[in-house]
Coordinates of C-alpha atoms and ligand atoms in Angstrom, one line a residue:
M170 CA 0.0 0.0 0.0
Q171 CA 2.6 2.5 1.2
Q172 CA 4.7 1.5 -1.8
S173 CA 1.9 2.5 -4.2
V174 CA 1.4 5.8 -2.5
N175 CA 5.1 6.6 -2.5
S176 CA 5.7 5.8 -6.2
R177 CA 2.4 6.7 -7.8
V178 CA 0.7 9.6 -5.9
R179 CA 1.7 13.3 -6.4
D180 CA 3.7 14.6 -3.4
I181 CA 1.1 17.1 -2.3
Y182 CA -1.4 14.3 -1.6
K183 CA 1.1 12.6 0.7
Q184 CA 0.6 15.6 3.1
E185 CA -2.3 16.5 5.4
G186 CA -5.5 17.3 3.5
Y187 CA -8.7 19.0 4.5
V188 CA -9.6 18.4 8.2
Y189 CA -13.2 17.3 8.9
A190 CA -15.0 17.7 12.2
R191 CA -15.4 14.6 14.5
S192 CA -18.5 12.6 13.9
P193 CA -21.4 13.2 16.3
E194 CA -22.3 9.5 16.2
E195 CA -18.8 8.6 17.4
I196 CA -18.8 11.2 20.2
A197 CA -22.4 10.2 21.3
E198 CA -21.3 6.6 21.5
T199 CA -18.0 7.1 23.1
Y200 CA -19.3 9.3 26.0
G201 CA -22.8 7.9 26.3
F202 CA -25.0 10.8 25.0
S203 CA -28.2 10.5 23.2
R204 CA -27.5 13.7 21.3
V205 CA -24.5 16.0 21.0
A206 CA -24.2 19.7 20.3
R207 CA -22.8 20.1 16.8
L208 CA -20.9 23.5 16.8
A209 CA -17.9 22.7 14.7
S210 CA -19.0 23.4 11.1
N211 CA -20.7 26.7 11.1
E212 CA -23.9 25.2 9.7
N213 CA -27.4 26.6 10.0
P214 CA -29.1 24.7 12.9
F215 CA -32.7 25.3 11.8
G216 CA -32.9 22.6 9.1
P217 CA -33.4 23.5 5.5
S218 CA -36.0 26.1 4.4
P219 CA -39.3 24.4 3.6
L220 CA -39.2 26.3 0.3
A221 CA -35.9 24.5 -0.6
V222 CA -37.4 21.1 0.3
A223 CA -40.5 21.8 -1.8
E224 CA -38.3 22.7 -4.8
V225 CA -36.2 19.5 -4.4
Q226 CA -39.4 17.4 -4.2
K227 CA -40.6 18.9 -7.5
A228 CA -37.3 18.3 -9.2
L229 CA -37.1 14.6 -8.2
A230 CA -39.2 13.6 -11.1
T231 CA -36.7 15.1 -13.5
I232 CA -33.4 13.6 -12.3
H233 CA -33.1 11.3 -15.3
R234 CA -32.2 14.4 -17.3
Y235 CA -29.0 16.4 -17.2
P236 CA -29.4 19.7 -15.3
D237 CA -29.8 23.0 -17.2
T238 CA -27.2 23.0 -19.8
G239 CA -23.9 24.5 -18.4
G240 CA -25.0 27.8 -17.1
A241 CA -27.3 26.7 -14.3
G242 CA -29.9 29.1 -15.8
R243 CA -32.6 29.0 -13.2
L244 CA -30.2 29.5 -10.3
I245 CA -28.5 32.4 -12.1
Q246 CA -31.9 34.0 -12.6
A247 CA -32.8 33.5 -8.9
L248 CA -29.5 35.1 -7.9
K249 CA -30.2 38.1 -10.1
D250 CA -33.7 38.4 -8.5
Y251 CA -32.0 38.3 -5.1
H252 CA -29.0 40.5 -5.6
G253 CA -29.6 42.6 -8.7
D254 CA -28.1 42.5 -12.1
Y255 CA -24.6 41.2 -11.5
E256 CA -22.7 38.4 -13.4
F257 CA -22.6 35.1 -11.5
V258 CA -20.9 31.7 -11.7
T259 CA -21.8 28.7 -9.7
G260 CA -19.9 25.7 -8.3
V261 CA -19.9 22.6 -6.1
G262 CA -19.8 24.7 -2.9
M263 CA -17.7 27.9 -2.8
D264 CA -14.9 25.3 -2.5
G265 CA -15.7 24.3 -6.1
V266 CA -15.7 27.9 -7.2
I267 CA -12.3 28.5 -5.6
E268 CA -10.9 25.5 -7.3
T269 CA -12.2 26.4 -10.7
C270 CA -11.0 30.0 -10.4
I271 CA -7.5 28.8 -9.7
R272 CA -7.7 26.4 -12.6
V273 CA -8.7 29.3 -15.0
L274 CA -6.1 31.8 -13.7
V275 CA -3.0 30.1 -12.4
N276 CA -0.3 28.2 -14.3
P277 CA 1.9 25.8 -12.4
G278 CA 4.7 27.7 -10.6
E279 CA 2.8 31.0 -10.5
A280 CA 1.9 32.6 -7.2
V281 CA -1.3 32.5 -5.1
A282 CA -1.4 34.8 -2.0
V283 CA -3.4 33.9 1.1
S284 CA -3.9 36.1 4.2
V285 CA -3.3 33.9 7.2
P286 CA -4.5 32.5 9.6
T287 CA -7.5 31.6 7.5
F288 CA -9.6 28.8 5.8
S289 CA -7.2 26.1 4.6
F290 CA -8.8 25.2 1.3
Y291 CA -7.3 28.2 -0.7
G292 CA -3.8 26.9 -0.1
L293 CA -4.7 23.2 -0.6
A294 CA -6.4 24.0 -3.9
A295 CA -3.6 26.3 -5.1
K296 CA -0.9 23.6 -4.3
A297 CA -3.0 21.0 -6.1
Q298 CA -2.7 23.2 -9.2
G299 CA 1.0 23.4 -8.8
A300 CA 1.0 27.0 -7.6
E301 CA 3.4 28.6 -5.1
V302 CA 1.5 29.7 -2.0
I303 CA 2.5 33.0 -0.4
K304 CA 1.2 33.3 3.2
I305 CA 0.7 36.9 4.2
P306 CA 0.5 37.2 8.0
R307 CA -2.3 39.2 9.7
R308 CA -1.5 41.5 12.6
D309 CA -1.5 40.1 16.2
D310 CA -5.2 41.1 16.5
F311 CA -5.9 39.3 13.2
T312 CA -6.8 42.5 11.3
V313 CA -5.2 42.9 7.8
D314 CA -2.3 45.2 7.3
V315 CA -3.2 46.6 3.9
D316 CA 0.3 47.7 2.9
T317 CA 1.8 44.4 3.9
F318 CA -0.9 42.6 2.0
I319 CA -0.4 44.6 -1.2
S320 CA 3.3 44.3 -1.3
A321 CA 3.3 40.6 -0.6
A322 CA 0.5 39.9 -3.1
K323 CA 1.7 42.1 -6.0
N324 CA 3.0 39.2 -8.1
A325 CA 0.2 36.8 -7.3
K326 CA -2.3 35.7 -9.9
I327 CA -5.0 35.4 -7.2
A328 CA -4.9 36.8 -3.6
F329 CA -7.5 35.3 -1.2
L330 CA -9.0 37.5 1.6
C331 CA -11.7 36.2 3.8
S332 CA -14.1 38.6 5.5
P333 CA -15.6 37.8 8.0
N334 CA -12.5 35.6 8.3
N335 CA -12.7 32.0 9.2
P336 CA -11.7 31.1 11.9
T337 CA -11.0 34.4 13.6
G338 CA -14.2 36.2 12.7
T339 CA -12.3 39.4 11.8
M340 CA -13.8 41.9 9.4
T341 CA -11.9 43.9 6.8
S342 CA -13.5 47.3 6.0
L343 CA -14.9 48.2 2.6
E344 CA -12.2 50.9 2.2
D345 CA -9.4 48.4 2.9
V346 CA -10.8 45.8 0.5
E347 CA -11.1 48.6 -2.1
R348 CA -7.5 49.7 -1.6
I349 CA -6.3 46.2 -2.1
A350 CA -8.3 45.6 -5.2
D351 CA -7.1 48.9 -6.7
A352 CA -3.5 48.1 -6.0
L353 CA -3.4 44.6 -7.4
D354 CA -3.0 43.5 -11.0
G355 CA -4.0 39.9 -10.1
I356 CA -7.5 38.8 -9.0
L357 CA -8.6 39.6 -5.4
F358 CA -10.9 36.7 -4.3
L359 CA -13.0 38.1 -1.5
D360 CA -14.5 35.2 0.4
N361 CA -17.8 36.3 1.9
A362 CA -19.1 32.9 3.2
Y363 CA -20.3 34.6 6.4
V364 CA -21.1 38.1 5.2
E365 CA -24.8 37.8 5.7
F366 CA -24.2 37.7 9.5
S367 CA -22.2 40.9 9.4
E368 CA -23.2 44.5 8.7
I369 CA -20.9 45.0 5.7
D370 CA -22.0 44.7 2.1
Y371 CA -19.1 44.6 -0.4
R372 CA -21.3 44.1 -3.5
S373 CA -21.0 47.7 -4.7
L374 CA -17.3 47.1 -5.3
M375 CA -18.1 44.9 -8.2
E376 CA -19.1 47.9 -10.3
K377 CA -15.7 49.5 -10.3
H378 CA -13.2 46.6 -10.2
D379 CA -12.6 44.1 -13.0
N380 CA -10.2 42.1 -10.9
L381 CA -12.6 41.4 -8.0
V382 CA -14.4 38.1 -7.4
I383 CA -16.7 37.8 -4.4
G384 CA -17.3 34.2 -3.3
R385 CA -20.6 33.3 -1.6
T386 CA -22.1 30.0 -0.4
M387 CA -25.5 28.4 0.2
S388 CA -24.0 26.3 3.0
K389 CA -24.2 28.8 5.9
V390 CA -27.1 31.3 6.3
F391 CA -29.1 29.5 3.6
G392 CA -28.9 26.2 5.4
L393 CA -27.9 23.9 2.4
A394 CA -24.4 22.6 3.4
G395 CA -25.4 19.1 2.3
C396 CA -26.3 20.3 -1.2
R397 CA -22.8 21.7 -2.0
I398 CA -23.6 24.9 -3.8
G399 CA -21.6 28.0 -4.0
Y400 CA -21.5 31.0 -6.3
A401 CA -19.5 34.1 -7.0
F402 CA -20.0 37.6 -8.3
V403 CA -17.5 37.8 -11.2
P404 CA -16.3 40.5 -13.7
S405 CA -18.0 39.8 -17.0
W406 CA -14.7 38.8 -18.8
L407 CA -14.3 35.9 -16.3
K408 CA -17.6 34.2 -16.7
P409 CA -17.1 32.6 -20.2
V410 CA -13.7 31.3 -19.4
Y411 CA -14.8 30.1 -15.9
E412 CA -17.5 28.1 -17.6
K413 CA -15.0 26.5 -20.0
A414 CA -12.8 25.4 -17.1
A415 CA -15.6 24.1 -14.9
T416 CA -16.6 20.4 -14.9
P417 CA -19.6 20.0 -17.3
F418 CA -23.0 20.2 -15.5
T419 CA -21.2 21.1 -12.3
V420 CA -24.2 21.7 -9.9
N421 CA -26.7 18.9 -9.9
T422 CA -30.5 19.3 -10.5
L423 CA -31.5 18.8 -6.9
S424 CA -29.0 21.3 -5.5
L425 CA -29.9 23.9 -8.1
S426 CA -33.6 23.5 -7.1
A427 CA -32.8 23.6 -3.4
A428 CA -30.8 26.8 -3.9
T429 CA -33.6 28.4 -5.9
G430 CA -36.1 27.7 -3.1
A431 CA -33.7 28.9 -0.3
L432 CA -33.1 32.2 -2.0
A433 CA -36.8 32.9 -2.1
D434 CA -37.2 32.3 1.7
K435 CA -36.3 35.7 3.1
E436 CA -38.0 35.0 6.4
Y437 CA -35.8 32.0 7.1
V438 CA -32.6 34.0 6.5
E439 CA -33.8 36.9 8.7
R440 CA -34.8 34.5 11.5
T441 CA -31.4 32.8 11.3
I442 CA -29.5 36.1 11.5
R443 CA -31.6 37.3 14.5
H444 CA -30.9 34.0 16.3
V445 CA -27.2 34.1 15.5
R446 CA -26.7 37.7 16.6
S447 CA -28.4 37.2 19.9
W448 CA -26.4 34.1 20.7
I449 CA -23.1 35.7 19.7
Q450 CA -23.8 38.4 22.2
K451 CA -24.5 35.8 24.9
F452 CA -21.2 34.0 24.0
H453 CA -19.4 37.3 24.7
D454 CA -21.4 38.0 27.9
I455 CA -21.4 34.5 29.5
C456 CA -18.2 32.7 28.4
K457 CA -15.5 33.1 30.9
L458 CA -12.7 32.8 28.4
P459 CA -11.7 35.6 26.0
V460 CA -14.1 35.7 22.9
L461 CA -12.7 37.5 19.9
P462 CA -14.8 40.1 18.2
G463 CA -16.2 39.1 14.8
G464 CA -19.0 39.3 12.3
A465 CA -19.8 35.6 11.6
N466 CA -22.1 32.9 12.9
F467 CA -19.2 31.6 15.0
V468 CA -16.6 33.0 17.4
M469 CA -13.0 32.2 18.0
I470 CA -12.1 31.7 21.7
D471 CA -8.7 31.9 23.3
T472 CA -8.3 28.8 25.5
A473 CA -4.8 29.5 26.9
P474 CA -3.2 28.0 28.9
M475 CA -5.2 25.0 27.6
S476 CA -4.5 24.0 23.9
G477 CA -7.3 24.1 21.4
D478 CA -7.1 20.3 21.0
E479 CA -7.4 19.8 24.8
C480 CA -10.3 22.1 25.1
A481 CA -12.1 20.5 22.2
A482 CA -11.5 17.0 23.7
R483 CA -12.8 18.1 27.1
L484 CA -15.9 19.6 25.5
A485 CA -16.5 16.4 23.6
E486 CA -16.7 14.6 26.9
K487 CA -19.5 17.0 27.7
G488 CA -21.3 16.2 24.5
V489 CA -20.3 19.3 22.6
I490 CA -18.4 19.3 19.3
V491 CA -16.3 22.4 18.6
R492 CA -13.4 23.0 16.2
S493 CA -9.9 23.1 17.6
C494 CA -8.1 25.7 15.4
R495 CA -4.7 23.8 15.4
S496 CA -4.9 22.9 11.8
F497 CA -5.4 26.4 10.5
P498 CA -2.2 27.6 8.9
G499 CA -0.5 30.5 10.7
L500 CA -2.3 30.3 14.1
A501 CA -1.1 29.5 17.6
D502 CA -2.4 26.3 19.1
H503 CA -4.7 27.8 21.9
Y504 CA -7.9 28.6 20.1
I505 CA -11.2 26.9 19.4
R506 CA -14.0 28.0 17.0
V507 CA -17.6 27.6 18.1
C508 CA -20.6 28.3 16.0
V509 CA -24.2 29.2 17.0
G510 CA -26.4 26.1 17.0
E511 CA -29.9 25.6 18.4
D512 CA -30.7 27.1 21.8
W513 CA -30.0 23.8 23.7
E514 CA -26.7 23.4 21.9
C515 CA -25.5 26.9 22.8
E516 CA -26.5 26.4 26.4
Q517 CA -24.7 23.0 26.6
F518 CA -21.6 24.7 25.2
L519 CA -21.7 27.6 27.6
S520 CA -22.2 25.5 30.6
G521 CA -19.5 23.1 29.5
I522 CA -16.8 25.7 28.7
N523 CA -17.4 27.5 32.0
Q524 CA -16.9 24.2 33.9
I525 CA -13.6 23.3 32.3
C526 CA -11.8 26.7 32.3
Ligands
PLP776 C1 -17.8 27.2 4.6 C2 -16.8 28.1 3.9 C3 -16.7 28.1 2.5 C4 -17.4 27.3 1.5 O1 -18.2 26.4 1.8 P1 -18.9 25.5 0.7 O2 -19.7 24.6 1.6 O3 -17.9 24.8 -0.1 O4 -19.7 26.5 -0.1 C5 -15.8 29.0 1.9 N1 -15.1 29.8 2.6 C6 -15.1 29.8 4.0 C7 -14.2 30.7 4.7 C8 -16.0 28.9 4.6 O5 -16.0 28.9 6.0

């Protein structure tokens, strides 16, 4: 086995890949719980929107056909109804959009810049394409130093900036994002996976910048993580070449239908945002450990002198799954990331964390 891996597999796939959360079934069984609080993956705890479920049920009778040819026409129309008249591309999660953008824009050996600590998939996807990854450190308080970012990213074909940032929650201001987009020749990929929970709206920047891509996902506030759908606002020149580079019929019929339904359910989104904001406030008020400021549906918590791994393991014993931040590139080992779940899950977390610290 090892011999086959050594001689046949590309070097990058011999290294650590994407890190998944521990399984709730395993933790429930190990520690004897009937249910565990799932706060490690930043999902929407409310279940899918009923409108999304209804659209999927309608679409079931058509799954013997390929989905809408190439362009995911119905979803694109739903996105235009939701956001206005922008250009959109879609993918298998925003992860799929990130991967396809790198495939379109970056030759092997060229540079991709990443502001760290952050979401690990940018670097993994870039390396898989043979790119050189430049890590640009954030300041000690995890804000972005714009001048450092611009000078480090100036030769990059794509620079990734996440706001609100995963896992720190940190926001980057509209003005700072605009300064970076103005200064770069390459593409600025602004990852807005959590932007709906914040009070910033970067969409207006699309009008003035032909090197800006804003990535979005249906996995978080829209409650469709299991459907794997992402999309991006793109400059118009990028859309046709993106579509050439994408896998044919990328997003499947059921996912396209679910997304169309979810985008129509404004009430579900508003209810989610209200719930998240009120619990984020309680995390700050009640948790005895330092909770970092942020604009997402999760918070990062400093667990020192405990390590993030130890804190996550002790919370698992109390039936709570959180994310140790150890695997995030460029971050010290004493942080956990905790998202807002249902009321009972948040309560179980707060009582657990305050017992172990
Ligand atoms: C969750 C997440 C994504 C994308 O998720 P998909 O499920 O692939 O759409 C992208 N970026 C960040 C920072 C995320 O946390």
